[in-house]
PDB file of C-alpha atoms in Angstrom:
ATOM      1  CA  THR L   1      -0.074  -0.027   0.113  1.00 83.00           C
ATOM      2  CA  ARG L   2       2.700   2.390  -1.116  1.00 82.00           C
ATOM      3  CA  ASP L   3       4.991   3.869   1.625  1.00 85.00           C
ATOM      4  CA  TYR L   4       6.289   4.091   4.993  1.00 87.00           C
ATOM      5  CA  ARG L   5       6.769   7.924   4.608  1.00 89.00           C
ATOM      6  CA  PHE L   6      10.197   9.532   5.302  1.00 91.00           C
ATOM      7  CA  LEU L   7      13.076   7.395   6.669  1.00 93.00           C
ATOM      8  CA  GLU L   8      16.526   8.086   7.756  1.00 95.00           C
ATOM      9  CA  GLY L   9      19.430   5.775   7.798  1.00 96.00           C
ATOM     10  CA  SER L  10      22.907   4.883   7.778  1.00 97.00           C
ATOM     11  CA  VAL L  11      25.061   2.201   6.397  1.00 97.00           C
ATOM     12  CA  TYR L  12      28.165   0.775   8.245  1.00 96.00           C
ATOM     13  CA  GLY L  13      30.149  -1.891   6.697  1.00 96.00           C
ATOM     14  CA  ASP L  14      27.702  -4.932   5.689  1.00 96.00           C
ATOM     15  CA  LYS L  15      25.321  -3.511   8.105  1.00 97.00           C
ATOM     16  CA  ALA L  16      22.188  -0.777   7.212  1.00 97.00           C
ATOM     17  CA  PHE L  17      19.588   1.154   9.112  1.00 97.00           C
ATOM     18  CA  LEU L  18      16.639   2.881   8.579  1.00 96.00           C
ATOM     19  CA  SER L  19      14.404   4.660  11.188  1.00 97.00           C
ATOM     20  CA  CYS L  20      11.551   7.134  11.557  1.00 93.00           C
ATOM     21  CA  PHE L  21       9.443   8.743  14.663  1.00 91.00           C
ATOM     22  CA  ASP L  22       6.518  10.890  13.146  1.00 82.00           C
ATOM     23  CA  GLY L  23       4.401  11.436  16.433  1.00 80.00           C
ATOM     24  CA  SER L  24       2.468   7.971  15.800  1.00 79.00           C
ATOM     25  CA  HIS L  25       4.738   5.537  14.290  1.00 82.00           C
ATOM     26  CA  ALA L  26       8.380   4.443  15.664  1.00 93.00           C
ATOM     27  CA  PHE L  27       9.747   2.154  12.913  1.00 94.00           C
ATOM     28  CA  LEU L  28      13.389   0.493  12.978  1.00 97.00           C
ATOM     29  CA  ILE L  29      14.690  -1.455   9.977  1.00 97.00           C
ATOM     30  CA  GLU L  30      17.731  -3.344  10.185  1.00 98.00           C
ATOM     31  CA  ALA L  31      19.248  -5.289   7.763  1.00 98.00           C
ATOM     32  CA  LYS L  32      22.333  -7.188   7.086  1.00 98.00           C
ATOM     33  CA  ILE L  33      23.921  -7.262   3.216  1.00 97.00           C
ATOM     34  CA  LEU L  34      25.050 -10.670   2.085  1.00 97.00           C
ATOM     35  CA  SER L  35      28.152 -11.293  -0.021  1.00 95.00           C
ATOM     36  CA  ASP L  36      25.593 -11.578  -3.491  1.00 94.00           C
ATOM     37  CA  GLY L  37      24.063  -8.331  -2.547  1.00 92.00           C
ATOM     38  CA  SER L  38      20.892  -9.509  -1.025  1.00 96.00           C
ATOM     39  CA  LEU L  39      19.509  -8.464   2.438  1.00 97.00           C
ATOM     40  CA  THR L  40      18.395 -10.230   5.555  1.00 98.00           C
ATOM     41  CA  GLY L  41      16.840  -8.279   8.465  1.00 97.00           C
ATOM     42  CA  SER L  42      14.156  -7.215  10.808  1.00 98.00           C
ATOM     43  CA  PHE L  43      11.337  -4.992  10.945  1.00 97.00           C
ATOM     44  CA  LYS L  44      10.299  -3.300  14.305  1.00 96.00           C
ATOM     45  CA  SER L  45       7.053  -0.908  14.538  1.00 92.00           C
ATOM     46  CA  GLY L  46       7.449   0.356  18.237  1.00 91.00           C
ATOM     47  CA  LYS L  47       7.388  -2.338  20.809  1.00 90.00           C
ATOM     48  CA  HIS L  48       4.308  -4.684  19.829  1.00 91.00           C
ATOM     49  CA  TYR L  49       5.575  -6.020  16.329  1.00 94.00           C
ATOM     50  CA  THR L  50       8.992  -7.253  14.938  1.00 97.00           C
ATOM     51  CA  VAL L  51       9.045  -9.161  11.611  1.00 97.00           C
ATOM     52  CA  SER L  52      12.092 -10.995   9.778  1.00 98.00           C
ATOM     53  CA  TRP L  53      12.542 -10.512   5.908  1.00 97.00           C
ATOM     54  CA  GLU L  54      14.904 -10.886   3.243  1.00 97.00           C
ATOM     55  CA  ALA L  55      15.184  -9.038   0.013  1.00 96.00           C
ATOM     56  CA  LYS L  56      16.884  -9.368  -3.589  1.00 96.00           C
ATOM     57  CA  ARG L  57      17.244  -6.462  -6.044  1.00 93.00           C
ATOM     58  CA  ASN L  58      14.749  -6.589  -8.869  1.00 95.00           C
ATOM     59  CA  ASN L  59      14.760  -3.662 -11.019  1.00 92.00           C
ATOM     60  CA  GLN L  60      11.550  -4.556 -12.298  1.00 94.00           C
ATOM     61  CA  ALA L  61       9.759  -4.852  -9.169  1.00 90.00           C
ATOM     62  CA  THR L  62       6.393  -3.084  -8.801  1.00 88.00           C
ATOM     63  CA  LEU L  63       3.747  -2.698  -6.222  1.00 90.00           C
ATOM     64  CA  ALA L  64       0.095  -4.015  -7.043  1.00 93.00           C
ATOM     65  CA  ASP L  65      -2.215  -1.396  -8.941  1.00 95.00           C
ATOM     66  CA  ALA L  66      -3.639   0.598  -6.381  1.00 96.00           C
ATOM     67  CA  TYR L  67      -6.694   1.165  -8.072  1.00 97.00           C
ATOM     68  CA  ALA L  68      -7.438  -2.712  -8.148  1.00 96.00           C
ATOM     69  CA  LEU L  69      -6.900  -3.546  -4.384  1.00 97.00           C
ATOM     70  CA  ALA L  70     -10.504  -2.795  -3.239  1.00 97.00           C
ATOM     71  CA  ASN L  71     -13.728  -3.214  -4.962  1.00 97.00           C
ATOM     72  CA  SER L  72     -17.247  -1.446  -4.890  1.00 97.00           C
ATOM     73  CA  THR L  73     -19.855  -3.675  -3.840  1.00 96.00           C
ATOM     74  CA  THR L  74     -22.785  -1.480  -5.712  1.00 96.00           C
ATOM     75  CA  SER L  75     -23.010  -0.124  -9.107  1.00 94.00           C
ATOM     76  CA  THR L  76     -25.437   2.594  -7.766  1.00 96.00           C
ATOM     77  CA  GLY L  77     -25.216   5.827  -6.217  1.00 96.00           C
ATOM     78  CA  ILE L  78     -24.322   5.473  -2.752  1.00 96.00           C
ATOM     79  CA  ASN L  79     -25.133   7.508   0.348  1.00 95.00           C
ATOM     80  CA  PHE L  80     -24.759   7.710   4.067  1.00 94.00           C
ATOM     81  CA  GLU L  81     -25.487   9.784   7.087  1.00 95.00           C
ATOM     82  CA  LEU L  82     -22.576  10.218   9.563  1.00 97.00           C
ATOM     83  CA  PRO L  83     -21.883  12.904  12.052  1.00 97.00           C
ATOM     84  CA  ASN L  84     -19.093  15.710  11.556  1.00 97.00           C
ATOM     85  CA  GLN L  85     -16.684  17.366  13.763  1.00 97.00           C
ATOM     86  CA  VAL L  86     -19.125  19.407  15.431  1.00 97.00           C
ATOM     87  CA  GLY L  87     -21.753  16.548  15.722  1.00 96.00           C
ATOM     88  CA  ASN L  88     -23.934  17.628  12.780  1.00 97.00           C
ATOM     89  CA  ILE L  89     -25.451  14.927  10.832  1.00 97.00           C
ATOM     90  CA  VAL L  90     -23.795  14.985   7.098  1.00 97.00           C
ATOM     91  CA  SER L  91     -25.301  13.412   3.946  1.00 96.00           C
ATOM     92  CA  LEU L  92     -24.423  13.057   0.275  1.00 95.00           C
ATOM     93  CA  ASN L  93     -28.033  14.126  -0.612  1.00 93.00           C
ATOM     94  CA  GLN L  94     -27.470  17.411   0.601  1.00 95.00           C
ATOM     95  CA  GLU L  95     -27.429  20.460  -1.735  1.00 94.00           C
ATOM     96  CA  LYS L  96     -24.121  21.217  -1.601  1.00 94.00           C
ATOM     97  CA  PHE L  97     -22.961  18.059  -2.880  1.00 96.00           C
ATOM     98  CA  LYS L  98     -25.807  17.842  -5.798  1.00 95.00           C
ATOM     99  CA  ASN L  99     -24.148  17.448  -9.614  1.00 94.00           C
ATOM    100  CA  LYS L 100     -20.655  17.576  -8.075  1.00 96.00           C
ATOM    101  CA  VAL L 101     -17.387  15.200  -8.361  1.00 97.00           C
ATOM    102  CA  LYS L 102     -16.755  13.873  -4.488  1.00 98.00           C
ATOM    103  CA  ILE L 103     -13.607  12.750  -3.351  1.00 98.00           C
ATOM    104  CA  LEU L 104     -14.048  10.396  -0.096  1.00 98.00           C
ATOM    105  CA  GLU L 105     -11.270  10.440   1.898  1.00 98.00           C
ATOM    106  CA  ILE L 106     -10.863   7.102   4.195  1.00 98.00           C
ATOM    107  CA  MET L 107      -8.630   8.066   7.116  1.00 97.00           C
ATOM    108  CA  GLY L 108      -7.906   8.684  10.548  1.00 96.00           C
ATOM    109  CA  THR L 109      -6.368  11.375  12.923  1.00 96.00           C
ATOM    110  CA  TRP L 110      -3.792   9.045  14.085  1.00 93.00           C
ATOM    111  CA  CYS L 111      -2.641   8.262  10.434  1.00 92.00           C
ATOM    112  CA  PRO L 112       0.610   9.849   9.237  1.00 90.00           C
ATOM    113  CA  ASN L 113       0.207   8.847   5.450  1.00 92.00           C
ATOM    114  CA  CYS L 114      -3.683  10.457   6.060  1.00 95.00           C
ATOM    115  CA  LYS L 115      -2.196  13.556   6.990  1.00 94.00           C
ATOM    116  CA  ASP L 116      -0.082  13.330   3.708  1.00 95.00           C
ATOM    117  CA  ALA L 117      -2.961  12.583   1.616  1.00 96.00           C
ATOM    118  CA  THR L 118      -4.970  15.292   3.571  1.00 97.00           C
ATOM    119  CA  VAL L 119      -2.455  18.140   2.946  1.00 96.00           C
ATOM    120  CA  TYR L 120      -2.571  16.774  -0.759  1.00 97.00           C
ATOM    121  CA  LEU L 121      -6.384  17.412  -1.107  1.00 97.00           C
ATOM    122  CA  GLN L 122      -5.789  20.621   0.205  1.00 96.00           C
ATOM    123  CA  GLU L 123      -3.838  21.539  -2.507  1.00 96.00           C
ATOM    124  CA  LEU L 124      -6.380  20.431  -5.062  1.00 96.00           C
ATOM    125  CA  LYS L 125      -9.313  22.021  -3.240  1.00 94.00           C
ATOM    126  CA  ASN L 126      -7.383  25.296  -3.716  1.00 93.00           C
ATOM    127  CA  ASN L 127      -6.776  24.723  -7.573  1.00 95.00           C
ATOM    128  CA  PRO L 128      -9.867  26.820  -9.655  1.00 94.00           C
ATOM    129  CA  SER L 129      -9.627  23.717 -11.956  1.00 94.00           C
ATOM    130  CA  PHE L 130     -11.049  21.662  -9.148  1.00 96.00           C
ATOM    131  CA  GLU L 131     -13.807  24.329  -8.009  1.00 91.00           C
ATOM    132  CA  GLN L 132     -16.746  21.765  -8.675  1.00 92.00           C
ATOM    133  CA  VAL L 133     -14.782  19.107  -6.912  1.00 97.00           C
ATOM    134  CA  GLU L 134     -16.064  18.231  -3.139  1.00 97.00           C
ATOM    135  CA  VAL L 135     -14.250  16.529  -0.440  1.00 98.00           C
ATOM    136  CA  LEU L 136     -15.195  14.413   2.645  1.00 97.00           C
ATOM    137  CA  SER L 137     -12.790  12.976   5.273  1.00 98.00           C
ATOM    138  CA  LEU L 138     -14.458   9.705   6.860  1.00 98.00           C
ATOM    139  CA  ALA L 139     -12.422   9.000   9.926  1.00 98.00           C
ATOM    140  CA  PHE L 140     -12.195   5.912  11.899  1.00 97.00           C
ATOM    141  CA  GLU L 141     -10.637   6.617  15.245  1.00 97.00           C
ATOM    142  CA  ARG L 142      -8.892   4.581  18.148  1.00 94.00           C
ATOM    143  CA  TYR L 143     -11.671   5.294  20.093  1.00 94.00           C
ATOM    144  CA  ARG L 144     -15.137   3.448  20.536  1.00 95.00           C
ATOM    145  CA  ASP L 145     -16.643   6.343  22.507  1.00 96.00           C
ATOM    146  CA  THR L 146     -18.383   8.589  20.148  1.00 96.00           C
ATOM    147  CA  SER L 147     -18.220  11.934  22.040  1.00 96.00           C
ATOM    148  CA  THR L 148     -14.175  11.210  22.548  1.00 96.00           C
ATOM    149  CA  ALA L 149     -13.516  10.568  18.864  1.00 97.00           C
ATOM    150  CA  ILE L 150     -15.721  13.488  17.764  1.00 97.00           C
ATOM    151  CA  LYS L 151     -13.589  15.717  20.049  1.00 97.00           C
ATOM    152  CA  GLN L 152     -10.328  14.287  18.158  1.00 97.00           C
ATOM    153  CA  LEU L 153     -11.862  15.092  14.712  1.00 97.00           C
ATOM    154  CA  ALA L 154     -12.532  18.846  15.935  1.00 98.00           C
ATOM    155  CA  ILE L 155      -8.964  19.227  17.050  1.00 97.00           C
ATOM    156  CA  TYR L 156      -7.515  17.771  13.944  1.00 96.00           C
ATOM    157  CA  HIS L 157     -10.035  19.986  11.494  1.00 97.00           C
ATOM    158  CA  GLN L 158      -9.356  23.035  13.509  1.00 96.00           C
ATOM    159  CA  LYS L 159      -5.326  22.356  13.325  1.00 95.00           C
ATOM    160  CA  ASN L 160      -5.410  21.832   9.532  1.00 94.00           C
ATOM    161  CA  ASN L 161      -7.651  24.398   8.537  1.00 94.00           C
ATOM    162  CA  LEU L 162      -9.913  22.072   6.771  1.00 95.00           C
ATOM    163  CA  VAL L 163     -12.388  23.831   4.572  1.00 94.00           C
ATOM    164  CA  TRP L 164     -14.567  20.541   4.423  1.00 97.00           C
ATOM    165  CA  ASP L 165     -15.977  18.276   7.234  1.00 97.00           C
ATOM    166  CA  ILE L 166     -14.296  15.314   8.597  1.00 98.00           C
ATOM    167  CA  LEU L 167     -17.110  12.538   9.498  1.00 98.00           C
ATOM    168  CA  LEU L 168     -16.936  10.068  12.034  1.00 98.00           C
ATOM    169  CA  GLY L 169     -17.252   6.593  10.305  1.00 96.00           C
ATOM    170  CA  GLY L 170     -16.609   4.497  13.338  1.00 96.00           C
ATOM    171  CA  TYR L 171     -13.544   1.927  14.902  1.00 96.00           C
ATOM    172  CA  TYR L 172     -10.366   1.976  12.859  1.00 95.00           C
ATOM    173  CA  ASP L 173     -10.335  -2.125  12.712  1.00 95.00           C
ATOM    174  CA  LYS L 174     -10.579  -2.396   8.895  1.00 95.00           C
ATOM    175  CA  LYS L 175     -13.118  -5.465   8.849  1.00 95.00           C
ATOM    176  CA  GLU L 176     -15.268  -3.211  10.948  1.00 94.00           C
ATOM    177  CA  ALA L 177     -14.736  -0.061   8.776  1.00 95.00           C
ATOM    178  CA  ALA L 178     -15.927  -2.050   5.442  1.00 94.00           C
ATOM    179  CA  GLN L 179     -18.817  -3.624   7.194  1.00 93.00           C
ATOM    180  CA  THR L 180     -19.843   0.423   8.604  1.00 91.00           C
ATOM    181  CA  LEU L 181     -19.228   1.438   4.852  1.00 93.00           C
ATOM    182  CA  GLY L 182     -20.985  -1.237   3.162  1.00 94.00           C
ATOM    183  CA  PHE L 183     -20.145   0.116  -0.223  1.00 96.00           C
ATOM    184  CA  LEU L 184     -16.488  -1.529  -0.221  1.00 96.00           C
ATOM    185  CA  ASP L 185     -15.761  -5.332   0.033  1.00 96.00           C
ATOM    186  CA  LYS L 186     -12.668  -4.395   2.059  1.00 96.00           C
ATOM    187  CA  VAL L 187     -10.613  -1.616   3.305  1.00 97.00           C
ATOM    188  CA  VAL L 188      -7.146  -2.411   2.668  1.00 96.00           C
ATOM    189  CA  ALA L 189      -5.623   0.784   3.864  1.00 96.00           C
ATOM    190  CA  TYR L 190      -5.713   4.112   5.705  1.00 96.00           C
ATOM    191  CA  PRO L 191      -5.720   6.333   3.487  1.00 97.00           C
ATOM    192  CA  THR L 192      -8.117   4.975   1.078  1.00 97.00           C
ATOM    193  CA  LEU L 193      -9.412   7.793  -1.847  1.00 98.00           C
ATOM    194  CA  ILE L 194     -12.780   7.063  -3.203  1.00 98.00           C
ATOM    195  CA  ILE L 195     -13.889   9.303  -6.359  1.00 98.00           C
ATOM    196  CA  LEU L 196     -17.693   9.714  -7.064  1.00 98.00           C
ATOM    197  CA  ASP L 197     -19.255  10.853  -9.906  1.00 97.00           C
ATOM    198  CA  LYS L 198     -21.796  13.559 -10.230  1.00 96.00           C
ATOM    199  CA  GLU L 199     -24.566  10.753  -9.502  1.00 96.00           C
ATOM    200  CA  ASN L 200     -22.957   9.817  -6.137  1.00 97.00           C
ATOM    201  CA  LYS L 201     -21.421   6.364  -8.273  1.00 97.00           C
ATOM    202  CA  ILE L 202     -18.121   5.021  -7.248  1.00 98.00           C
ATOM    203  CA  ARG L 203     -15.920   5.237  -9.997  1.00 98.00           C
ATOM    204  CA  HIS L 204     -12.368   4.952  -8.687  1.00 98.00           C
ATOM    205  CA  ILE L 205     -10.953   3.383  -5.286  1.00 98.00           C
ATOM    206  CA  TYR L 206      -7.363   4.118  -4.782  1.00 98.00           C
ATOM    207  CA  SER L 207      -6.225   2.385  -1.565  1.00 97.00           C
ATOM    208  CA  GLY L 208      -2.882   3.207   0.288  1.00 95.00           C
ATOM    209  CA  PHE L 209      -0.937   6.398  -0.663  1.00 94.00           C
ATOM    210  CA  TYR L 210       2.303   7.258  -2.969  1.00 93.00           C
ATOM    211  CA  GLY L 211       2.795  10.345  -0.508  1.00 92.00           C
ATOM    212  CA  PRO L 212       5.621  13.007  -1.019  1.00 93.00           C
ATOM    213  CA  ALA L 213       8.325  10.641   0.127  1.00 91.00           C
ATOM    214  CA  THR L 214       8.364   8.640  -2.854  1.00 92.00           C
ATOM    215  CA  GLN L 215       9.364   9.396  -6.250  1.00 91.00           C
ATOM    216  CA  LYS L 216       6.152   8.455  -7.848  1.00 92.00           C
ATOM    217  CA  TYR L 217       3.964  11.140  -5.825  1.00 95.00           C
ATOM    218  CA  GLN L 218       4.077  13.158  -8.994  1.00 96.00           C
ATOM    219  CA  ASP L 219       2.825  10.577 -11.077  1.00 95.00           C
ATOM    220  CA  PHE L 220      -0.106   9.563  -8.632  1.00 96.00           C
ATOM    221  CA  LYS L 221      -1.036  13.157  -8.550  1.00 97.00           C
ATOM    222  CA  SER L 222      -1.367  13.877 -12.457  1.00 97.00           C
ATOM    223  CA  ASP L 223      -3.286  10.314 -13.120  1.00 97.00           C
ATOM    224  CA  PHE L 224      -5.657  11.042 -10.013  1.00 97.00           C
ATOM    225  CA  GLU L 225      -6.308  14.547 -11.333  1.00 97.00           C
ATOM    226  CA  LYS L 226      -6.815  13.317 -14.744  1.00 97.00           C
ATOM    227  CA  LYS L 227      -9.572  11.089 -13.626  1.00 98.00           C
ATOM    228  CA  ILE L 228     -11.274  13.685 -11.650  1.00 98.00           C
ATOM    229  CA  LYS L 229     -11.335  16.132 -14.689  1.00 97.00           C
ATOM    230  CA  ASP L 230     -12.515  13.322 -17.145  1.00 97.00           C
ATOM    231  CA  LEU L 231     -15.629  12.889 -14.599  1.00 97.00           C
ATOM    232  CA  LEU L 232     -15.889  16.820 -14.624  1.00 95.00           C
TER     233      LEU L 232
END
């Protein structure tokens, strides 16, 4: 699902290290460089997760198509009614969304990659070419208590000076999120960006995010924006 954001590291002899702490994630990637150029090592996320890995260079390797990882469960227009960051109910049937292309950002306020996606969507909203595009963030939080989660959304909304609503989708478990949404067969990653046409039909589902830490960020933006313009 694209990238681990910004990492910094060093190589000492036959050992290599990459790490980051971004306020949410603490990652440590350790590797031993073998005589044939392959790597073996471990990946640690905080204190709770460690996994071993092996790797060989493959210049033709690619990730799976981000637009093919999740699928819509319906061919008709979708709708939902969810509370926003101040507790007001928002629906896609409201007047402001009529005859507009919509982008739904499946995200969490705890998710750094989601923050990168939010920053990108802010840039897109500021572009006059996308004046007829509406954005909604659907947040899945680490709190089951609704009032606590909505307070978190309000803080995130204010800190990021968002011009669109963040709606509370529910708890951040991916299986629960897919069941809550109903119109996706699964939630593969946070963030997931969904493009709806003017009739609220799902046209594209992009799982994960090629963020600004990657060489493919510009390619992602060009392709994503072309898909939106085609619907406009």
